[in-house]
Amino acid sequence: MNSAKSYIKQHKDRFISELIDLLKIPSISADSAYEKDVRAMAEKVKSSLEEAGCDLVEICETPGYPIVYGEKLVDPKLPTILVYGHYDVQPPDPLDLWHSPPFDPVIKKTELHPDGAIFARGSCDDKGQMYMHVKALEYMTRTSQLPCNVKFMIEGEEEVGSESLGWFVARNQEKLANDVILISDTGMIANDIPSITTGLRGLSYVEVEVTGPNRDLHSGLYGGAVANPINVLTKMIASLHDENNHITIPGFYDDVEELTAEERAKMAEAPFNKEAYKQALDIEDVYGEKGYTTNERNSIRPTLDVNGIWGGYTGEGAKTVIASKAYAKISMRLVPNQNWEEITQLFKNHFESIAPKGVKVKVKPHHGGQAYVTPIDSLGYRAAEKAYEVTFGKTPIPQRSGGSIPIVALFEKELKSKTILMGFGLDSDAIHSPNEHFGVWNYLKGIETIPQFYHYFTQMSE
Amino acid sequence: MNSAKSYIKQHKDRFISELIDLLKIPSISADSAYEKDVRAMAEKVKSSLEEAGCDLVEICETPGYPIVYGEKLVDPKLPTILVYGHYDVQPPDPLDLWHSPPFDPVIKKTELHPDGAIFARGSCDDKGQMYMHVKALEYMTRTSQLPCNVKFMIEGEEEVGSESLGWFVARNQEKLANDVILISDTGMIANDIPSITTGLRGLSYVEVEVTGPNRDLHSGLYGGAVANPINVLTKMIASLHDENNHITIPGFYDDVEELTAEERAKMAEAPFNKEAYKQALDIEDVYGEKGYTTNERNSIRPTLDVNGIWGGYTGEGAKTVIASKAYAKISMRLVPNQNWEEITQLFKNHFESIAPKGVKVKVKPHHGGQAYVTPIDSLGYRAAEKAYEVTFGKTPIPQRSGGSIPIVALFEKELKSKTILMGFGLDSDAIHSPNEHFGVWNYLKGIETIPQFYHYFTQMSE
């Protein structure tokens, strides 16, 4: 079984260049201008799965972007692993902060990636991590070491809410039947501190529009006499947090899971260097909800962040205008027990209720998903633990993450199986940011670790 | 002297088509992409002054856009009127709200302009009103009725703070020597309620930048744990007004001129229909500083308005990002006795002081100007009053305006002369907004009234 290392060594350059080819496709699901590229990317995933050894690969049309389904079924008596990933990427904005073009991948060494990292949008999230699974399959089929059945489900709408995936999963429960779901779309603490994500936050994403006067006005003639939608929007948003940075939406915390002192003490044992954290972000201090540590704030506590705001004149120079409209995109990260649809409704009711007379407010829900916590005593978790022990020489740490993969809760509900989140990226890989990258070492380590999971999961299922 | 009406009737179509030609030039001073157009506009002004009868016209270079100077000096013993105007215009954004292209003028009838109005950026502010003076001069020279000396000073940076004008005026006091300054860059109450603006607000315009982390971050991994610059900016801006909509910057009101109860009572006599005002803007209610009426809020009280705000993801769809930076353009309208440079400094000090740890704040002053109140017992004011009485058949009402023409205070300081603000636009003409327009009736009425001012000012100066 330990031939993986030598196979990877032999094919390393090809593995990298194949990934680079995928990274050149700007498969931005949020922007309809890139529809052709998103679809081209689905075709690329299909052919890569065929080449890696799948017996059947299909482009499954949905109301939105297609889902690529692939399978290699060796024996109905053996367990089945369902690999999930996504081929779409975040928009690359702001473009001017990239040191190299987002869809023109380059390999550069960094302090944390002395073997080099591939810089491109999607390198880590999720093309690189998804492709580790394709290359792990290639290794197992070419060396006749695939120990169980495998299915792939790679979607193209993860970055915009996975709406079509819910539609697809509900309609294909038999086809997708499995014993465990395996996802690499998260990170680990450090290259020498492997970890497995056991908790994910939920999400509610909304867009708000504040309309004041029916047209843009001269700020001299009307300034001070009518509600300025931008001033009003800033006041409304500001009021969503109190002086302790608690969220003020009535009912928002009602269902929040409160951790025990013991659980919080255990969390506090995870290595965290606040000085290094501040230095890496060039901030004078951290900031957040009173009474919680940084690690708690970004994992077990719900949050509300403005992701975008715009209104009025934003060009060069000055324009003395009172805009007719102002907008913001706002997302809330949720924790276990909070229902994202309820939270979206609470937000909408509250935001509309705090609008002063003189403006009209619209709240448009974008998408959302439930938070999720996975048990650490499941067969899948124990198999993953063993896999890391072989390839990293260390037992991985279970870790709650602040990010959201809304579909994990959906999978549990629709497919009745547990998900294992084996992520190989680092927090510093800048996913969703300019200069996203993925370490070459991490990419290859993932390809090496995944077959170990297949091995132990099959063995332990007997 | 009453040949003006018949001259205008005879040349009306040409007067309109000449103005339309000027309005086709996008002389947007705020945007350097239009530099060629701004300069082309200066040339047009030059030739129009020559054709109207000036003996000398010069394009005077400055550190910025040129100033067009023209003169017709008939007799050193006669008084000299200095006409000021500007040939630059506001940016037309947002373009999608225009019903016809901003630089493709069309004439359409409206409720308030039954004789038609010219729709184009700059039609009222200030090309149309500036050109009334050119055509009035043409009438007076062609009919040999120019009663005094006249100088023109038409600048190209009014919409961006008139910096070069200050430079030019300080260096050309002798050339610009005059007995009264005449400006048409304001409005009047209604076509049947002529008014003369006697007060203008000052202005301080700044741009602020809030920087949080050194790069855009994933809002799941960092959300709640670091200061989000957009959230922080909204909180900082929101805190600039208290619950009574008073501005909270320490010292902001220290020098504000407080009107007496009598003065306020007199102001309240000006016709104002609140229901019609709300209906015209499609707002449920007016909004502003507690304790003041709408007319007071937008004339005798200082204000603080956000004119533009931007940060994070503003494209289609959703992006779960914490932006590294957020920006806003903020302007304060000031009243007599407030010093704009002091206010800018107060703003800067205060805004920087309220930034929480975890963000860095930059305040960049753009431009500004002093407020101004003109006396109503001056020779110039009385001559203007008589001019309106002839052409409107009514005594004009003295009116405080909320807008700013920062250079009026400068003229008084540098040239030691009073300014008369004879504006012929209406508040509803949408200056600085989409669908700016200027009534054809108002345009021609201005051309008719201006020579009367020349006549009475010369007569009363004897």
mmCIF file of C-alpha atoms in Angstrom, chain A residues 158-292:
data_model
loop_
_atom_site.group_PDB
_atom_site.id
_atom_site.type_symbol
_atom_site.label_atom_id
_atom_site.label_comp_id
_atom_site.label_asym_id
_atom_site.label_seq_id
_atom_site.Cartn_x
_atom_site.Cartn_y
_atom_site.Cartn_z
ATOM 1 C CA GLU A 158 -21.118 26.070 -4.276
ATOM 2 C CA GLU A 159 -20.042 29.712 -4.208
ATOM 3 C CA VAL A 160 -23.576 30.915 -4.840
ATOM 4 C CA GLY A 161 -25.523 28.698 -2.476
ATOM 5 C CA SER A 162 -25.720 25.219 -4.063
ATOM 6 C CA GLU A 163 -29.355 25.598 -4.958
ATOM 7 C CA SER A 164 -29.331 23.092 -7.786
ATOM 8 C CA LEU A 165 -27.464 20.572 -5.666
ATOM 9 C CA GLY A 166 -30.392 20.362 -3.239
ATOM 10 C CA TRP A 167 -32.665 19.823 -6.211
ATOM 11 C CA PHE A 168 -30.368 17.124 -7.602
ATOM 12 C CA VAL A 169 -29.746 15.255 -4.349
ATOM 13 C CA ALA A 170 -33.455 15.088 -3.530
ATOM 14 C CA ARG A 171 -34.080 13.500 -6.942
ATOM 15 C CA ASN A 172 -31.170 11.038 -6.941
ATOM 16 C CA GLN A 173 -31.065 9.452 -3.524
ATOM 17 C CA GLU A 174 -30.598 5.928 -4.870
ATOM 18 C CA LYS A 175 -27.911 6.875 -7.344
ATOM 19 C CA LEU A 176 -26.027 8.735 -4.612
ATOM 20 C CA ALA A 177 -26.442 6.007 -1.945
ATOM 21 C CA ASN A 178 -23.203 5.737 0.029
ATOM 22 C CA ASP A 179 -21.636 4.792 3.339
ATOM 23 C CA VAL A 180 -19.678 7.974 3.889
ATOM 24 C CA ILE A 181 -19.247 11.335 2.190
ATOM 25 C CA LEU A 182 -15.746 12.670 1.775
ATOM 26 C CA ILE A 183 -15.077 16.378 1.174
ATOM 27 C CA SER A 184 -11.890 18.367 0.891
ATOM 28 C CA ASP A 185 -13.089 21.969 1.010
ATOM 29 C CA THR A 186 -11.719 23.074 4.378
ATOM 30 C CA GLY A 187 -8.288 23.617 5.909
ATOM 31 C CA MET A 188 -6.014 22.303 8.593
ATOM 32 C CA ILE A 189 -4.183 24.126 11.375
ATOM 33 C CA ALA A 190 -0.664 23.885 9.920
ATOM 34 C CA ASN A 191 1.406 21.569 7.756
ATOM 35 C CA ASP A 192 2.813 19.981 10.919
ATOM 36 C CA ILE A 193 -0.501 20.121 12.825
ATOM 37 C CA PRO A 194 -3.023 18.107 10.812
ATOM 38 C CA SER A 195 -6.648 18.626 11.782
ATOM 39 C CA ILE A 196 -10.072 17.477 10.666
ATOM 40 C CA THR A 197 -12.960 19.907 10.589
ATOM 41 C CA THR A 198 -15.807 18.695 12.769
ATOM 42 C CA GLY A 199 -18.014 21.765 12.799
ATOM 43 C CA LEU A 200 -19.116 24.230 10.160
ATOM 44 C CA ARG A 201 -21.107 27.400 10.554
ATOM 45 C CA GLY A 202 -24.377 27.956 8.750
ATOM 46 C CA LEU A 203 -25.076 30.974 6.579
ATOM 47 C CA SER A 204 -27.771 33.477 5.747
ATOM 48 C CA TYR A 205 -26.901 35.900 2.937
ATOM 49 C CA VAL A 206 -29.102 38.870 2.087
ATOM 50 C CA GLU A 207 -29.008 42.014 -0.008
ATOM 51 C CA VAL A 208 -30.625 45.213 1.246
ATOM 52 C CA GLU A 209 -31.743 48.281 -0.680
ATOM 53 C CA VAL A 210 -32.638 51.607 0.912
ATOM 54 C CA THR A 211 -34.517 54.112 -1.259
ATOM 55 C CA GLY A 212 -34.919 57.724 -0.218
ATOM 56 C CA PRO A 213 -36.033 60.410 -2.683
ATOM 57 C CA ASN A 214 -37.116 59.221 -6.118
ATOM 58 C CA ARG A 215 -34.030 60.719 -7.787
ATOM 59 C CA ASP A 216 -30.528 61.804 -6.921
ATOM 60 C CA LEU A 217 -30.593 65.252 -5.359
ATOM 61 C CA HIS A 218 -28.236 68.204 -5.027
ATOM 62 C CA SER A 219 -26.848 67.944 -1.503
ATOM 63 C CA GLY A 220 -26.836 71.697 -1.091
ATOM 64 C CA LEU A 221 -30.466 72.246 -1.963
ATOM 65 C CA TYR A 222 -31.792 69.169 -0.167
ATOM 66 C CA GLY A 223 -29.016 68.287 2.299
ATOM 67 C CA GLY A 224 -30.325 68.138 5.846
ATOM 68 C CA ALA A 225 -33.974 68.226 4.785
ATOM 69 C CA VAL A 226 -34.559 64.706 3.420
ATOM 70 C CA ALA A 227 -33.379 61.305 4.583
ATOM 71 C CA ASN A 228 -30.097 60.499 2.817
ATOM 72 C CA PRO A 229 -30.308 56.759 2.016
ATOM 73 C CA ILE A 230 -26.576 56.244 2.585
ATOM 74 C CA ASN A 231 -26.607 57.971 5.975
ATOM 75 C CA VAL A 232 -29.715 55.971 6.887
ATOM 76 C CA LEU A 233 -28.181 52.688 5.701
ATOM 77 C CA THR A 234 -25.047 53.262 7.795
ATOM 78 C CA LYS A 235 -27.220 53.977 10.833
ATOM 79 C CA MET A 236 -29.320 50.873 10.252
ATOM 80 C CA ILE A 237 -26.296 48.623 9.770
ATOM 81 C CA ALA A 238 -24.469 50.150 12.725
ATOM 82 C CA SER A 239 -27.449 49.423 14.946
ATOM 83 C CA LEU A 240 -27.218 45.688 14.190
ATOM 84 C CA HIS A 241 -24.386 45.367 16.742
ATOM 85 C CA ASP A 242 -24.457 46.773 20.267
ATOM 86 C CA GLU A 243 -21.468 48.201 22.145
ATOM 87 C CA ASN A 244 -20.326 44.671 23.055
ATOM 88 C CA ASN A 245 -20.577 43.540 19.444
ATOM 89 C CA HIS A 246 -23.583 41.394 20.196
ATOM 90 C CA ILE A 247 -26.041 41.225 17.332
ATOM 91 C CA THR A 248 -29.212 43.161 18.167
ATOM 92 C CA ILE A 249 -31.737 41.366 15.963
ATOM 93 C CA PRO A 250 -34.502 40.193 18.339
ATOM 94 C CA GLY A 251 -34.463 36.413 18.676
ATOM 95 C CA PHE A 252 -31.127 36.022 16.878
ATOM 96 C CA TYR A 253 -29.437 34.138 19.724
ATOM 97 C CA ASP A 254 -32.492 32.177 20.876
ATOM 98 C CA ASP A 255 -31.365 28.832 19.431
ATOM 99 C CA VAL A 256 -27.618 29.291 19.644
ATOM 100 C CA GLU A 257 -25.867 26.241 21.071
ATOM 101 C CA GLU A 258 -23.944 27.351 24.181
ATOM 102 C CA LEU A 259 -20.809 25.344 24.824
ATOM 103 C CA THR A 260 -19.996 24.139 28.324
ATOM 104 C CA ALA A 261 -16.999 25.487 30.198
ATOM 105 C CA GLU A 262 -15.285 22.140 29.619
ATOM 106 C CA GLU A 263 -15.849 22.280 25.873
ATOM 107 C CA ARG A 264 -14.544 25.845 25.761
ATOM 108 C CA ALA A 265 -11.513 24.876 27.826
ATOM 109 C CA LYS A 266 -10.757 22.048 25.404
ATOM 110 C CA MET A 267 -11.076 24.411 22.432
ATOM 111 C CA ALA A 268 -8.653 26.790 24.091
ATOM 112 C CA GLU A 269 -5.994 24.083 23.951
ATOM 113 C CA ALA A 270 -5.719 24.361 20.149
ATOM 114 C CA PRO A 271 -2.538 26.194 19.259
ATOM 115 C CA PHE A 272 -3.159 29.875 18.521
ATOM 116 C CA ASN A 273 -0.643 32.675 18.435
ATOM 117 C CA LYS A 274 -2.501 35.962 18.679
ATOM 118 C CA GLU A 275 0.563 38.090 17.961
ATOM 119 C CA ALA A 276 1.344 36.128 14.803
ATOM 120 C CA TYR A 277 -2.329 36.351 13.794
ATOM 121 C CA LYS A 278 -2.367 40.133 14.186
ATOM 122 C CA GLN A 279 0.931 40.466 12.400
ATOM 123 C CA ALA A 280 -0.182 38.314 9.471
ATOM 124 C CA LEU A 281 -3.213 40.573 8.968
ATOM 125 C CA ASP A 282 -1.374 43.797 9.871
ATOM 126 C CA ILE A 283 -3.955 44.785 12.465
ATOM 127 C CA GLU A 284 -3.322 46.474 15.784
ATOM 128 C CA ASP A 285 -5.856 44.339 17.571
ATOM 129 C CA VAL A 286 -8.488 41.681 17.078
ATOM 130 C CA TYR A 287 -12.127 42.741 17.346
ATOM 131 C CA GLY A 288 -15.356 40.977 18.110
ATOM 132 C CA GLU A 289 -18.007 39.827 20.489
ATOM 133 C CA LYS A 290 -17.253 40.569 24.126
ATOM 134 C CA GLY A 291 -16.654 37.526 26.297
ATOM 135 C CA TYR A 292 -15.243 35.241 23.605
#
